[in-house]
mmCIF file of N, CA and C in Angstrom:
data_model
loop_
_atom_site.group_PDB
_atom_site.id
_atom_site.type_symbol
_atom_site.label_atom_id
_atom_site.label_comp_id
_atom_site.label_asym_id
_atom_site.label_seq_id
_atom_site.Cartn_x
_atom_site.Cartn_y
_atom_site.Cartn_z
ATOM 1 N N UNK A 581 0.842 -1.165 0.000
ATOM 2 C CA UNK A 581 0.000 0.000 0.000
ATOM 3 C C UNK A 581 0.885 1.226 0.000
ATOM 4 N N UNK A 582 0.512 2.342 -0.772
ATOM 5 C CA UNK A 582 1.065 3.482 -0.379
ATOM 6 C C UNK A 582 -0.048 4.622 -0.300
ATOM 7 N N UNK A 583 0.414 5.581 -0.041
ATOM 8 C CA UNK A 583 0.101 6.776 0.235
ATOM 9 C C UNK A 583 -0.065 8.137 -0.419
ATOM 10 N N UNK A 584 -1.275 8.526 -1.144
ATOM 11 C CA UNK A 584 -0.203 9.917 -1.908
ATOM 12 C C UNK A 584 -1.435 11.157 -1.117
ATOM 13 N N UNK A 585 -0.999 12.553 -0.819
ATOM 14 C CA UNK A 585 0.575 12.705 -0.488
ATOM 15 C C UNK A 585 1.193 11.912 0.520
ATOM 16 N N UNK A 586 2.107 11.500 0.261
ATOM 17 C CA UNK A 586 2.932 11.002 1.664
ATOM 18 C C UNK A 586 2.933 11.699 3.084
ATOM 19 N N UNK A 587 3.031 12.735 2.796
ATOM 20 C CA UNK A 587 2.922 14.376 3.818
ATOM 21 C C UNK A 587 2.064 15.190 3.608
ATOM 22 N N UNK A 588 0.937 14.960 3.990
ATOM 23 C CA UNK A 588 0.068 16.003 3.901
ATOM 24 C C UNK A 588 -0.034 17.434 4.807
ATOM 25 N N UNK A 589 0.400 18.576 4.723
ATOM 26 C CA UNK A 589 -0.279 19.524 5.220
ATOM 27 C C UNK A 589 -1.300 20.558 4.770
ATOM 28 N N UNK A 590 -1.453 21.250 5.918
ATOM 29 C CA UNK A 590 -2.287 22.105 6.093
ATOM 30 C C UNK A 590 -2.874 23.084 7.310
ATOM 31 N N UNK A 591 -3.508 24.057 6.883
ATOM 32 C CA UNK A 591 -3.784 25.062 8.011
ATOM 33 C C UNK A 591 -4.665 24.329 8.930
ATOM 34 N N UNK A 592 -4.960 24.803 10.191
ATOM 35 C CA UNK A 592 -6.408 23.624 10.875
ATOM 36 C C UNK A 592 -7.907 24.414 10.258
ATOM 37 N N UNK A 593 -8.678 23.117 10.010
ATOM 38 C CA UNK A 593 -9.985 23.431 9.950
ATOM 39 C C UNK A 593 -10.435 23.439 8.308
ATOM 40 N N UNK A 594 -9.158 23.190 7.968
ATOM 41 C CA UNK A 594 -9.644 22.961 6.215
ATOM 42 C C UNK A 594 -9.245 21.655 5.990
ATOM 43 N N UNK A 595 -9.822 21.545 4.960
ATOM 44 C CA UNK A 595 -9.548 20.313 3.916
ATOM 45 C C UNK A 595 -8.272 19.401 3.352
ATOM 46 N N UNK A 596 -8.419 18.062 3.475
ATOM 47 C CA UNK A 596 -6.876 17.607 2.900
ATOM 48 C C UNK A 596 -7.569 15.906 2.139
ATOM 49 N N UNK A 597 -7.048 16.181 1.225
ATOM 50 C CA UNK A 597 -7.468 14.529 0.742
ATOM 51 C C UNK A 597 -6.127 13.825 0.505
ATOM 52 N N UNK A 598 -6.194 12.564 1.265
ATOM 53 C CA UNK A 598 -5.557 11.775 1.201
ATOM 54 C C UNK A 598 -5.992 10.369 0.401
ATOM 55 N N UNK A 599 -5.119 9.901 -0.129
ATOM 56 C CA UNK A 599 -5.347 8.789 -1.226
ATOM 57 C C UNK A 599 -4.671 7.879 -0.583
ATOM 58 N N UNK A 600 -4.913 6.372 -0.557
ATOM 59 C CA UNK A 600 -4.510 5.131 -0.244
ATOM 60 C C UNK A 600 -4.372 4.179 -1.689
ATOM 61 N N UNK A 601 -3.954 3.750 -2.386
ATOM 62 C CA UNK A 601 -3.334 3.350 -3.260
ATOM 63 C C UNK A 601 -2.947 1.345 -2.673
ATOM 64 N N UNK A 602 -3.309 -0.210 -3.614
ATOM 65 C CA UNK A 602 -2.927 -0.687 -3.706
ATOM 66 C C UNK A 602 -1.991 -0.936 -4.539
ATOM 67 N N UNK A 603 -0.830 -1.565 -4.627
ATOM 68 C CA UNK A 603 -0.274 -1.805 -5.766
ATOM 69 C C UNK A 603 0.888 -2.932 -5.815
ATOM 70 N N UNK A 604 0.918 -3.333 -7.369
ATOM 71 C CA UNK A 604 2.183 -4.177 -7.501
ATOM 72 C C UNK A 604 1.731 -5.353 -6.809
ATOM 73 N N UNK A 605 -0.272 -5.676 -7.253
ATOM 74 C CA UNK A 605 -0.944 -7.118 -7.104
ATOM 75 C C UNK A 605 -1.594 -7.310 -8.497
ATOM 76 N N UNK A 606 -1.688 -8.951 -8.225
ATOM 77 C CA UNK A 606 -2.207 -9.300 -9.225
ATOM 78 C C UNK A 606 -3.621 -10.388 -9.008
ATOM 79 N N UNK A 607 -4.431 -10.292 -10.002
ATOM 80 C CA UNK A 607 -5.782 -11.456 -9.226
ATOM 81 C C UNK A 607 -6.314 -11.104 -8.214
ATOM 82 N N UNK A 608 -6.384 -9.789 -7.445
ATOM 83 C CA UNK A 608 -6.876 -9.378 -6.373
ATOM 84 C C UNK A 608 -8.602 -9.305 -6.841
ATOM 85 N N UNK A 609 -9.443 -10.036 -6.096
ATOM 86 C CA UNK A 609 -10.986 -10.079 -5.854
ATOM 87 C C UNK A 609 -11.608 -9.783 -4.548
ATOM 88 N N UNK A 610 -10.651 -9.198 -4.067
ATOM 89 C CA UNK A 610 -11.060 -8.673 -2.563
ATOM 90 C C UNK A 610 -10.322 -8.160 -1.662
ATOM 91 N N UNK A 611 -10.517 -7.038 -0.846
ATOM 92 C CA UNK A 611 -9.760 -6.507 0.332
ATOM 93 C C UNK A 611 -10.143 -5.936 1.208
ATOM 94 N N UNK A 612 -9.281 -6.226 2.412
ATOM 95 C CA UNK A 612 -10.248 -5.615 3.706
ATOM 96 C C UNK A 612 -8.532 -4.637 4.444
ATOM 97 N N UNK A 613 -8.505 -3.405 4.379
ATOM 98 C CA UNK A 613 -7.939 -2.221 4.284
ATOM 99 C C UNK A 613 -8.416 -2.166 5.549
ATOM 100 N N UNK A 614 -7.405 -1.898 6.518
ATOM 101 C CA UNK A 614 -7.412 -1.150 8.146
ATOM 102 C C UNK A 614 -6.378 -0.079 7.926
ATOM 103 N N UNK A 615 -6.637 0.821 7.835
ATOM 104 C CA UNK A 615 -5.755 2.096 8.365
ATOM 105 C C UNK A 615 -6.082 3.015 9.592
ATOM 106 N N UNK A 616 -4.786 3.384 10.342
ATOM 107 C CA UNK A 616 -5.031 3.814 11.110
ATOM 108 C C UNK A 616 -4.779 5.056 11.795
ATOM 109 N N UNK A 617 -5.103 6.424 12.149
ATOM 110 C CA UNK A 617 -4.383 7.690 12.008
ATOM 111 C C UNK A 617 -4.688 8.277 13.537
ATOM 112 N N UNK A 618 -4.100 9.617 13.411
ATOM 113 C CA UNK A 618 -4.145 10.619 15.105
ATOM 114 C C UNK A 618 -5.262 11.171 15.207
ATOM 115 N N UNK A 619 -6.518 10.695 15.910
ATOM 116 C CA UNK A 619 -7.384 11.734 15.826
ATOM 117 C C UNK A 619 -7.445 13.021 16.381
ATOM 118 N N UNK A 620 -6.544 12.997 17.128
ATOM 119 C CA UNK A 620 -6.349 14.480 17.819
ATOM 120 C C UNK A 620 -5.840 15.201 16.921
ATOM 121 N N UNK A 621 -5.144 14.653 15.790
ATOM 122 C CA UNK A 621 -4.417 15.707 14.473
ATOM 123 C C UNK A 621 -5.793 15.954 13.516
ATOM 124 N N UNK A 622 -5.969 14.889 13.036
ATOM 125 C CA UNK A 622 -7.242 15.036 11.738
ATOM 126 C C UNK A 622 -8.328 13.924 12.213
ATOM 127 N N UNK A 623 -9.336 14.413 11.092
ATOM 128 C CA UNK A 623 -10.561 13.766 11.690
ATOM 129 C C UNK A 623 -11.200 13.751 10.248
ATOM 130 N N UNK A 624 -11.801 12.790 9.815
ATOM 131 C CA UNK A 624 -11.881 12.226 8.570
ATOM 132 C C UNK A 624 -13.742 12.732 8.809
ATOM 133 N N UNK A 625 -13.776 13.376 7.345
ATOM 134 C CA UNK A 625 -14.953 14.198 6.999
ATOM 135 C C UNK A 625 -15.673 13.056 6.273
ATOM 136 N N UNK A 626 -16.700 13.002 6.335
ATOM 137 C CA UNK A 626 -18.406 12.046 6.551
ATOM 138 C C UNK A 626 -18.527 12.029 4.623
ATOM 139 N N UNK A 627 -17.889 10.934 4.047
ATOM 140 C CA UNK A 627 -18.480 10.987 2.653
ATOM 141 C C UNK A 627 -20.022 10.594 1.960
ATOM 142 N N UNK A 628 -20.670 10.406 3.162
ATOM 143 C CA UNK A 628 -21.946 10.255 2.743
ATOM 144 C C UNK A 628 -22.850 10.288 4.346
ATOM 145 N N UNK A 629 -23.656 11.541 4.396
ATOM 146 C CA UNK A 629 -24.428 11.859 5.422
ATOM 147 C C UNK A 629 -25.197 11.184 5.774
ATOM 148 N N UNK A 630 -25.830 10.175 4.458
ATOM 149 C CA UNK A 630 -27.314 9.841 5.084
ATOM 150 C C UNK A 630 -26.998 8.373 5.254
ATOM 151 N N UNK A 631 -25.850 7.661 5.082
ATOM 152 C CA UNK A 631 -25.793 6.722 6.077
ATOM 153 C C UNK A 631 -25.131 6.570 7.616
ATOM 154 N N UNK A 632 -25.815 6.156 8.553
ATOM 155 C CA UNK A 632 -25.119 6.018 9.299
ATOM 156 C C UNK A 632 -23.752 6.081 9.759
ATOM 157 N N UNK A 633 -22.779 6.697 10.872
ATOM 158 C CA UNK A 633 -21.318 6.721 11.003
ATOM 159 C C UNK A 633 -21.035 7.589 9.804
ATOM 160 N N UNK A 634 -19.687 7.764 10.299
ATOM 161 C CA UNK A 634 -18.632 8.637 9.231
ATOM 162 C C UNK A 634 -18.389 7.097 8.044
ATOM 163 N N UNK A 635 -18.735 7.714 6.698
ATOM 164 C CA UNK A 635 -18.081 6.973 5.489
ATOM 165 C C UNK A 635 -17.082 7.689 4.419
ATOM 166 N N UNK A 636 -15.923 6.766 4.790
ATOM 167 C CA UNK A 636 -14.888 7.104 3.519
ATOM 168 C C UNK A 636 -15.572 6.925 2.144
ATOM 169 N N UNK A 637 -14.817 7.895 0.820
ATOM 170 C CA UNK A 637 -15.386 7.933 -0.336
ATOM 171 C C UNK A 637 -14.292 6.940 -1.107
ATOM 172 N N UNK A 638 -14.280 5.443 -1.575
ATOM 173 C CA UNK A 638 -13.512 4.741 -1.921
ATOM 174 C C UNK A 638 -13.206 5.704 -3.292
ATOM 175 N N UNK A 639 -11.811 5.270 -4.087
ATOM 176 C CA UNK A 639 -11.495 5.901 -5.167
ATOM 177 C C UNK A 639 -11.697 5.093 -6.138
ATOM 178 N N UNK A 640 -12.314 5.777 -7.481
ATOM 179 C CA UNK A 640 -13.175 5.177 -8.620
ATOM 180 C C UNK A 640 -12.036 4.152 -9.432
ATOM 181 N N UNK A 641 -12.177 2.545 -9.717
ATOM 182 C CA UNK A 641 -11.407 2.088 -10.836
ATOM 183 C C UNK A 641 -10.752 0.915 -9.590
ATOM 184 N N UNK A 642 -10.945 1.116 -8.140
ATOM 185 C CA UNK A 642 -10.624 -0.186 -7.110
ATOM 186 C C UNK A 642 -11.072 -0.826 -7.148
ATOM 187 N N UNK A 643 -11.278 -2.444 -8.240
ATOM 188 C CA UNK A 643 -11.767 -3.338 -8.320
ATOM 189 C C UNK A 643 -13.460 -2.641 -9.033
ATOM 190 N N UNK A 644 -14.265 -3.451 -8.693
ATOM 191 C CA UNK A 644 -15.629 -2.460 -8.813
ATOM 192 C C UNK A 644 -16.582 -2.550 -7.541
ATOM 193 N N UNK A 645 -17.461 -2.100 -7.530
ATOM 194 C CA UNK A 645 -17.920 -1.567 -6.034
ATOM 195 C C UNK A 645 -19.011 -2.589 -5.968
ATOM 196 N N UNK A 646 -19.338 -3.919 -6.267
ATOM 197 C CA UNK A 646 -20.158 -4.919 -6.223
ATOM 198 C C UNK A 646 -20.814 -5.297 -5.370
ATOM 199 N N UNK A 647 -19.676 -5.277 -3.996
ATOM 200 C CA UNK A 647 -19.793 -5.762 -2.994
ATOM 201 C C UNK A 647 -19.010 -5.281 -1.797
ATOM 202 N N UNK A 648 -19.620 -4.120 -1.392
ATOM 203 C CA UNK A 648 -18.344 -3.510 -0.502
ATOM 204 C C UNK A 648 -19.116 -3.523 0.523
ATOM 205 N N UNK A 649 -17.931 -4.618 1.820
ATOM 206 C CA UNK A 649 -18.722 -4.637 3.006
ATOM 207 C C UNK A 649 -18.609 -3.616 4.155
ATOM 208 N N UNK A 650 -17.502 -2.714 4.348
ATOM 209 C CA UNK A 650 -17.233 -1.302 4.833
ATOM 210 C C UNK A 650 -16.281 -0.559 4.119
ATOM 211 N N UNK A 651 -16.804 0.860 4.747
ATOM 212 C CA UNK A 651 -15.983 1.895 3.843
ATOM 213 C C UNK A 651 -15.954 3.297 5.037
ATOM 214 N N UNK A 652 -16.041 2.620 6.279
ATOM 215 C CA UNK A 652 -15.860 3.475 7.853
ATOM 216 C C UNK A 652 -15.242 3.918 8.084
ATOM 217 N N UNK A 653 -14.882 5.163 8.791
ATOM 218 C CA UNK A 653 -13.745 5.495 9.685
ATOM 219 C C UNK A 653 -14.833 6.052 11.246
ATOM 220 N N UNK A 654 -13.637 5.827 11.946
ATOM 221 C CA UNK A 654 -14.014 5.639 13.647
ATOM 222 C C UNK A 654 -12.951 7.182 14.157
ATOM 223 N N UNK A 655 -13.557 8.658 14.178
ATOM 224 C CA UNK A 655 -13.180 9.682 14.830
ATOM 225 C C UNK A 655 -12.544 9.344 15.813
ATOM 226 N N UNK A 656 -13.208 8.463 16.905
ATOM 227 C CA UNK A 656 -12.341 8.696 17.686
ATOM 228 C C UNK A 656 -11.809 7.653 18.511
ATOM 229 N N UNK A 657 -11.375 6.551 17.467
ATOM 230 C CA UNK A 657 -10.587 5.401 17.695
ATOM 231 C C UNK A 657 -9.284 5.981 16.711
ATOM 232 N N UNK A 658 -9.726 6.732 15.553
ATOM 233 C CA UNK A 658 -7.953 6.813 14.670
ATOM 234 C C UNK A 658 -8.652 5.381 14.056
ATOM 235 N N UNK A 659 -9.646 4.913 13.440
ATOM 236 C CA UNK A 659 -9.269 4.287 12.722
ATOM 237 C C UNK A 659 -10.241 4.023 10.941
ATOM 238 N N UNK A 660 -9.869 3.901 9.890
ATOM 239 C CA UNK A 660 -10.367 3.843 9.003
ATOM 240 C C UNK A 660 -10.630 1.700 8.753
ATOM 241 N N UNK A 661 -11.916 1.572 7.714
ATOM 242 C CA UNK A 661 -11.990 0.240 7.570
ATOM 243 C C UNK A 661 -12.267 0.469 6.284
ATOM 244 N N UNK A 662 -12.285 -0.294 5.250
ATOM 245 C CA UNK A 662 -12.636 -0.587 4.079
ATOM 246 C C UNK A 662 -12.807 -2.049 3.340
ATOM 247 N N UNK A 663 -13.518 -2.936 3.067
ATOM 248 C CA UNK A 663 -13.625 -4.307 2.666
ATOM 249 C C UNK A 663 -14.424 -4.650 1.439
ATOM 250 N N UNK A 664 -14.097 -4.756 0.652
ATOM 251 C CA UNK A 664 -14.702 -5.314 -0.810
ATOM 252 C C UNK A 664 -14.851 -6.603 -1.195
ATOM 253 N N UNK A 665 -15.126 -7.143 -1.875
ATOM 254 C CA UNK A 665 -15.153 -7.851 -2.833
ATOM 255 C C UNK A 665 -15.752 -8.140 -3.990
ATOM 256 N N UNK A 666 -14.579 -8.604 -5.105
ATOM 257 C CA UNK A 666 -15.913 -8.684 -6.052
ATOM 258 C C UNK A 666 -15.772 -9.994 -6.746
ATOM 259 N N UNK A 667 -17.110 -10.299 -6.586
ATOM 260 C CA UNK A 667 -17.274 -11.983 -7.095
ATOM 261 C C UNK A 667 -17.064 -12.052 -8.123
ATOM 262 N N UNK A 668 -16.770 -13.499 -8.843
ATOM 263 C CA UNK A 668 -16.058 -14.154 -10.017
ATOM 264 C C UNK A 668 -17.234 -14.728 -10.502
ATOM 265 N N UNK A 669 -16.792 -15.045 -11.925
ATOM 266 C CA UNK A 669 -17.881 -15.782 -12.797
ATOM 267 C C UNK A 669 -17.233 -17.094 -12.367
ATOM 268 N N UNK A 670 -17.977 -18.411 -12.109
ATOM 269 C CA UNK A 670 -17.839 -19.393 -11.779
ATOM 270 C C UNK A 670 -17.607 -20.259 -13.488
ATOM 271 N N UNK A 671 -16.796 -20.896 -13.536
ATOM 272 C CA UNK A 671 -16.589 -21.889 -14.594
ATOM 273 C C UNK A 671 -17.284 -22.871 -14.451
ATOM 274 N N UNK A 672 -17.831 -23.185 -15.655
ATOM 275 C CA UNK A 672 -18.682 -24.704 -15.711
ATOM 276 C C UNK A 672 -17.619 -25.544 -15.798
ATOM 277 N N UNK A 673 -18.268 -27.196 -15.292
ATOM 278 C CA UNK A 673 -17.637 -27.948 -14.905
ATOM 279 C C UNK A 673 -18.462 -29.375 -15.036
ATOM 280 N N UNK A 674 -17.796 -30.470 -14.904
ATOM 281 C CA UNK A 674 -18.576 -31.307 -15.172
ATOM 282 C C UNK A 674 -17.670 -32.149 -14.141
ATOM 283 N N UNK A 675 -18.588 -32.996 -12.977
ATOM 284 C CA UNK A 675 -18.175 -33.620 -12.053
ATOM 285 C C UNK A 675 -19.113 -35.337 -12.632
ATOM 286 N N UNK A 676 -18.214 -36.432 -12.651
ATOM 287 C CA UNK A 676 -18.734 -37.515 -12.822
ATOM 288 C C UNK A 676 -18.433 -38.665 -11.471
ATOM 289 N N UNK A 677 -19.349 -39.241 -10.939
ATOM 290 C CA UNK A 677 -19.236 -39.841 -10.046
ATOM 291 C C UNK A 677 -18.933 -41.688 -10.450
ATOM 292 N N UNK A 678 -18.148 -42.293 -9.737
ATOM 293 C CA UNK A 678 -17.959 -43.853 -10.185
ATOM 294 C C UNK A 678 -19.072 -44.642 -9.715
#
């Protein structure tokens, strides 16, 4: 995982977007992302009001959004969650019994 910016600043009370980035996988159909930060420094702004808890805004083109089982952050634990998956087309198959 990385980070861009690596260093984020800023004045207090405004805005900063931070990006989380997988990379350098292959065949990935799922992930469950714990990050974890200072809440006494920053405090992660609510990407969607009308659900319940603070929600992170995942970034467009991460797998596809099929099945995403959180996308949380916790003010005042410092901690972010995120978990996806996205299901596979199943191959036919032919099982013969003796």
């Amino acid at each position: 995982m990385r980070c861009e910016p690596l260093f984020a600043t800023g004045v207090p009370t405004s805005n900063l977007q931070v990006d989380l980035y997988v990379a350098n996988v292959t065949d990935l159909y799922g992930a469950d992302i714990k990050y974890s930060f200072d809440p006494n420094i920053v405090q992660v702004v609510d990407a969607d009001p009308f659900t319940p808890g603070v929600q992170i805004q995942p970034l467009a083109g991460f797998l596809s959004p099929d099945l995403v089982v959180r996308r949380d952050a916790n003010n005042v634990t410092g901690t972010i969650q995120y978990a996806l998956t996205q299901p596979t087309l199943l191959r036919r198959s032919t099982v013969r019994a003796p």
